[in-house]
């Protein structure tokens, strides 16, 4: 409708911290580095079922926290959601085992 203003329901506050699920995977580890390079705080969540090679050197970064947890168990990561301004969900079950 002409002349009608719509107010967004989205939070427009600046993003300072991001939770990335699947942080140790190929795409997740690349994105985590990009966020850290941009000066954001990152909480990485990963089951580490396939190892830590994607985030090994990041564990010493002052703006990175790694939570080893299965995404299917929210009690392990719910506090991280509340501490984050945004969430990028990249976790997935890979392969059939």
JSON list of C-alpha atoms in Angstrom, two decimals:
[
{"chain": "A", "resi": 1, "resn": "UNK", "atom": "CA", "xyz": [0.00, 0.00, 0.00]},
{"chain": "A", "resi": 2, "resn": "UNK", "atom": "CA", "xyz": [1.27, 3.43, -0.88]},
{"chain": "A", "resi": 3, "resn": "UNK", "atom": "CA", "xyz": [2.30, 5.50, 2.11]},
{"chain": "A", "resi": 4, "resn": "UNK", "atom": "CA", "xyz": [2.31, 2.56, 4.53]},
{"chain": "A", "resi": 5, "resn": "UNK", "atom": "CA", "xyz": [5.46, 2.19, 6.59]},
{"chain": "A", "resi": 6, "resn": "UNK", "atom": "CA", "xyz": [6.52, -1.23, 7.78]},
{"chain": "A", "resi": 7, "resn": "UNK", "atom": "CA", "xyz": [8.60, -1.64, 10.84]},
{"chain": "A", "resi": 8, "resn": "UNK", "atom": "CA", "xyz": [10.97, -4.56, 10.82]},
{"chain": "A", "resi": 9, "resn": "UNK", "atom": "CA", "xyz": [10.71, -7.20, 13.52]},
{"chain": "A", "resi": 10, "resn": "UNK", "atom": "CA", "xyz": [14.41, -7.92, 13.11]},
{"chain": "A", "resi": 11, "resn": "UNK", "atom": "CA", "xyz": [16.96, -6.72, 15.62]},
{"chain": "A", "resi": 12, "resn": "UNK", "atom": "CA", "xyz": [19.15, -4.10, 13.98]},
{"chain": "A", "resi": 13, "resn": "UNK", "atom": "CA", "xyz": [21.76, -3.96, 16.74]},
{"chain": "A", "resi": 14, "resn": "UNK", "atom": "CA", "xyz": [25.34, -4.47, 15.56]},
{"chain": "A", "resi": 15, "resn": "UNK", "atom": "CA", "xyz": [26.63, -8.03, 15.53]},
{"chain": "A", "resi": 16, "resn": "UNK", "atom": "CA", "xyz": [29.63, -8.50, 17.80]},
{"chain": "A", "resi": 17, "resn": "UNK", "atom": "CA", "xyz": [29.52, -12.24, 18.37]},
{"chain": "A", "resi": 18, "resn": "UNK", "atom": "CA", "xyz": [28.48, -15.19, 16.24]},
{"chain": "A", "resi": 19, "resn": "UNK", "atom": "CA", "xyz": [27.85, -18.82, 17.08]},
{"chain": "A", "resi": 20, "resn": "UNK", "atom": "CA", "xyz": [28.86, -21.12, 14.21]},
{"chain": "A", "resi": 21, "resn": "UNK", "atom": "CA", "xyz": [27.61, -24.70, 14.27]},
{"chain": "A", "resi": 22, "resn": "UNK", "atom": "CA", "xyz": [29.79, -27.12, 12.34]},
{"chain": "A", "resi": 23, "resn": "UNK", "atom": "CA", "xyz": [32.75, -24.85, 13.07]},
{"chain": "A", "resi": 24, "resn": "UNK", "atom": "CA", "xyz": [35.43, -27.52, 12.50]},
{"chain": "A", "resi": 25, "resn": "UNK", "atom": "CA", "xyz": [34.10, -28.56, 9.10]},
{"chain": "A", "resi": 26, "resn": "UNK", "atom": "CA", "xyz": [35.52, -27.29, 5.83]},
{"chain": "A", "resi": 27, "resn": "UNK", "atom": "CA", "xyz": [33.05, -24.44, 5.29]},
{"chain": "A", "resi": 28, "resn": "UNK", "atom": "CA", "xyz": [32.62, -23.72, 8.99]},
{"chain": "A", "resi": 29, "resn": "UNK", "atom": "CA", "xyz": [36.35, -23.33, 9.60]},
{"chain": "A", "resi": 30, "resn": "UNK", "atom": "CA", "xyz": [36.68, -20.93, 6.67]},
{"chain": "A", "resi": 31, "resn": "UNK", "atom": "CA", "xyz": [33.74, -18.83, 7.86]},
{"chain": "A", "resi": 32, "resn": "UNK", "atom": "CA", "xyz": [35.03, -18.79, 11.45]},
{"chain": "A", "resi": 33, "resn": "UNK", "atom": "CA", "xyz": [38.34, -17.33, 10.21]},
{"chain": "A", "resi": 34, "resn": "UNK", "atom": "CA", "xyz": [36.49, -14.67, 8.20]},
{"chain": "A", "resi": 35, "resn": "UNK", "atom": "CA", "xyz": [34.46, -13.65, 11.25]},
{"chain": "A", "resi": 36, "resn": "UNK", "atom": "CA", "xyz": [37.57, -13.51, 13.44]},
{"chain": "A", "resi": 37, "resn": "UNK", "atom": "CA", "xyz": [39.40, -11.44, 10.81]},
{"chain": "A", "resi": 38, "resn": "UNK", "atom": "CA", "xyz": [36.44, -9.04, 10.85]},
{"chain": "A", "resi": 39, "resn": "UNK", "atom": "CA", "xyz": [36.93, -8.59, 14.61]},
{"chain": "A", "resi": 40, "resn": "UNK", "atom": "CA", "xyz": [33.94, -10.61, 15.74]},
{"chain": "A", "resi": 41, "resn": "UNK", "atom": "CA", "xyz": [33.85, -12.94, 18.68]},
{"chain": "A", "resi": 42, "resn": "UNK", "atom": "CA", "xyz": [33.08, -16.51, 17.60]},
{"chain": "A", "resi": 43, "resn": "UNK", "atom": "CA", "xyz": [31.68, -19.43, 19.55]},
{"chain": "A", "resi": 44, "resn": "UNK", "atom": "CA", "xyz": [32.25, -22.56, 17.50]},
{"chain": "A", "resi": 45, "resn": "UNK", "atom": "CA", "xyz": [30.09, -25.62, 18.10]},
{"chain": "A", "resi": 46, "resn": "UNK", "atom": "CA", "xyz": [31.13, -28.97, 16.69]},
{"chain": "A", "resi": 47, "resn": "UNK", "atom": "CA", "xyz": [30.98, -32.61, 17.74]},
{"chain": "A", "resi": 48, "resn": "UNK", "atom": "CA", "xyz": [34.56, -32.97, 16.44]},
{"chain": "A", "resi": 49, "resn": "UNK", "atom": "CA", "xyz": [33.59, -36.39, 15.16]},
{"chain": "A", "resi": 50, "resn": "UNK", "atom": "CA", "xyz": [36.03, -35.92, 12.28]},
{"chain": "A", "resi": 51, "resn": "UNK", "atom": "CA", "xyz": [38.78, -34.26, 14.30]},
{"chain": "A", "resi": 52, "resn": "UNK", "atom": "CA", "xyz": [39.90, -30.76, 15.14]},
{"chain": "A", "resi": 53, "resn": "UNK", "atom": "CA", "xyz": [42.09, -30.04, 12.12]},
{"chain": "A", "resi": 54, "resn": "UNK", "atom": "CA", "xyz": [39.75, -27.26, 10.96]},
{"chain": "A", "resi": 55, "resn": "UNK", "atom": "CA", "xyz": [40.07, -25.27, 14.18]},
{"chain": "A", "resi": 56, "resn": "UNK", "atom": "CA", "xyz": [43.30, -26.48, 15.86]},
{"chain": "A", "resi": 57, "resn": "UNK", "atom": "CA", "xyz": [45.19, -23.21, 15.58]},
{"chain": "A", "resi": 58, "resn": "UNK", "atom": "CA", "xyz": [42.12, -21.12, 16.38]},
{"chain": "A", "resi": 59, "resn": "UNK", "atom": "CA", "xyz": [41.77, -22.43, 19.91]},
{"chain": "A", "resi": 60, "resn": "UNK", "atom": "CA", "xyz": [44.47, -19.95, 21.00]},
{"chain": "A", "resi": 61, "resn": "UNK", "atom": "CA", "xyz": [42.67, -16.98, 19.43]},
{"chain": "A", "resi": 62, "resn": "UNK", "atom": "CA", "xyz": [41.36, -14.62, 22.12]},
{"chain": "A", "resi": 63, "resn": "UNK", "atom": "CA", "xyz": [38.02, -14.14, 20.34]},
{"chain": "A", "resi": 64, "resn": "UNK", "atom": "CA", "xyz": [37.33, -17.83, 19.71]},
{"chain": "A", "resi": 65, "resn": "UNK", "atom": "CA", "xyz": [35.69, -20.37, 21.98]},
{"chain": "A", "resi": 66, "resn": "UNK", "atom": "CA", "xyz": [35.13, -23.97, 20.91]},
{"chain": "A", "resi": 67, "resn": "UNK", "atom": "CA", "xyz": [32.33, -26.04, 22.39]},
{"chain": "A", "resi": 68, "resn": "UNK", "atom": "CA", "xyz": [32.57, -29.75, 21.70]},
{"chain": "A", "resi": 69, "resn": "UNK", "atom": "CA", "xyz": [28.97, -30.89, 21.65]},
{"chain": "A", "resi": 70, "resn": "UNK", "atom": "CA", "xyz": [26.39, -32.66, 19.58]},
{"chain": "A", "resi": 71, "resn": "UNK", "atom": "CA", "xyz": [23.89, -30.15, 18.22]},
{"chain": "A", "resi": 72, "resn": "UNK", "atom": "CA", "xyz": [21.10, -32.59, 18.99]},
{"chain": "A", "resi": 73, "resn": "UNK", "atom": "CA", "xyz": [21.68, -31.99, 22.73]},
{"chain": "A", "resi": 74, "resn": "UNK", "atom": "CA", "xyz": [20.66, -28.36, 23.35]},
{"chain": "A", "resi": 75, "resn": "UNK", "atom": "CA", "xyz": [21.59, -28.47, 27.02]},
{"chain": "A", "resi": 76, "resn": "UNK", "atom": "CA", "xyz": [25.23, -28.50, 25.84]},
{"chain": "A", "resi": 77, "resn": "UNK", "atom": "CA", "xyz": [25.04, -25.29, 23.82]},
{"chain": "A", "resi": 78, "resn": "UNK", "atom": "CA", "xyz": [21.96, -23.28, 24.83]},
{"chain": "A", "resi": 79, "resn": "UNK", "atom": "CA", "xyz": [24.02, -20.83, 26.90]},
{"chain": "A", "resi": 80, "resn": "UNK", "atom": "CA", "xyz": [26.16, -20.11, 23.82]},
{"chain": "A", "resi": 81, "resn": "UNK", "atom": "CA", "xyz": [23.04, -19.14, 21.87]},
{"chain": "A", "resi": 82, "resn": "UNK", "atom": "CA", "xyz": [22.11, -16.64, 24.55]},
{"chain": "A", "resi": 83, "resn": "UNK", "atom": "CA", "xyz": [25.65, -15.18, 24.47]},
{"chain": "A", "resi": 84, "resn": "UNK", "atom": "CA", "xyz": [25.61, -14.68, 20.68]},
{"chain": "A", "resi": 85, "resn": "UNK", "atom": "CA", "xyz": [24.21, -11.88, 18.55]},
{"chain": "A", "resi": 86, "resn": "UNK", "atom": "CA", "xyz": [23.82, -14.17, 15.53]},
{"chain": "A", "resi": 87, "resn": "UNK", "atom": "CA", "xyz": [23.93, -17.87, 14.63]},
{"chain": "A", "resi": 88, "resn": "UNK", "atom": "CA", "xyz": [25.24, -19.44, 11.46]},
{"chain": "A", "resi": 89, "resn": "UNK", "atom": "CA", "xyz": [24.03, -23.04, 11.26]},
{"chain": "A", "resi": 90, "resn": "UNK", "atom": "CA", "xyz": [26.37, -25.23, 9.21]},
{"chain": "A", "resi": 91, "resn": "UNK", "atom": "CA", "xyz": [26.26, -28.45, 11.23]},
{"chain": "A", "resi": 92, "resn": "UNK", "atom": "CA", "xyz": [25.20, -31.57, 9.38]},
{"chain": "A", "resi": 93, "resn": "UNK", "atom": "CA", "xyz": [25.51, -35.30, 9.55]},
{"chain": "A", "resi": 94, "resn": "UNK", "atom": "CA", "xyz": [28.09, -36.33, 6.98]},
{"chain": "A", "resi": 95, "resn": "UNK", "atom": "CA", "xyz": [28.22, -39.84, 5.58]},
{"chain": "A", "resi": 96, "resn": "UNK", "atom": "CA", "xyz": [26.36, -42.83, 6.86]},
{"chain": "A", "resi": 97, "resn": "UNK", "atom": "CA", "xyz": [27.94, -44.35, 9.93]}
]
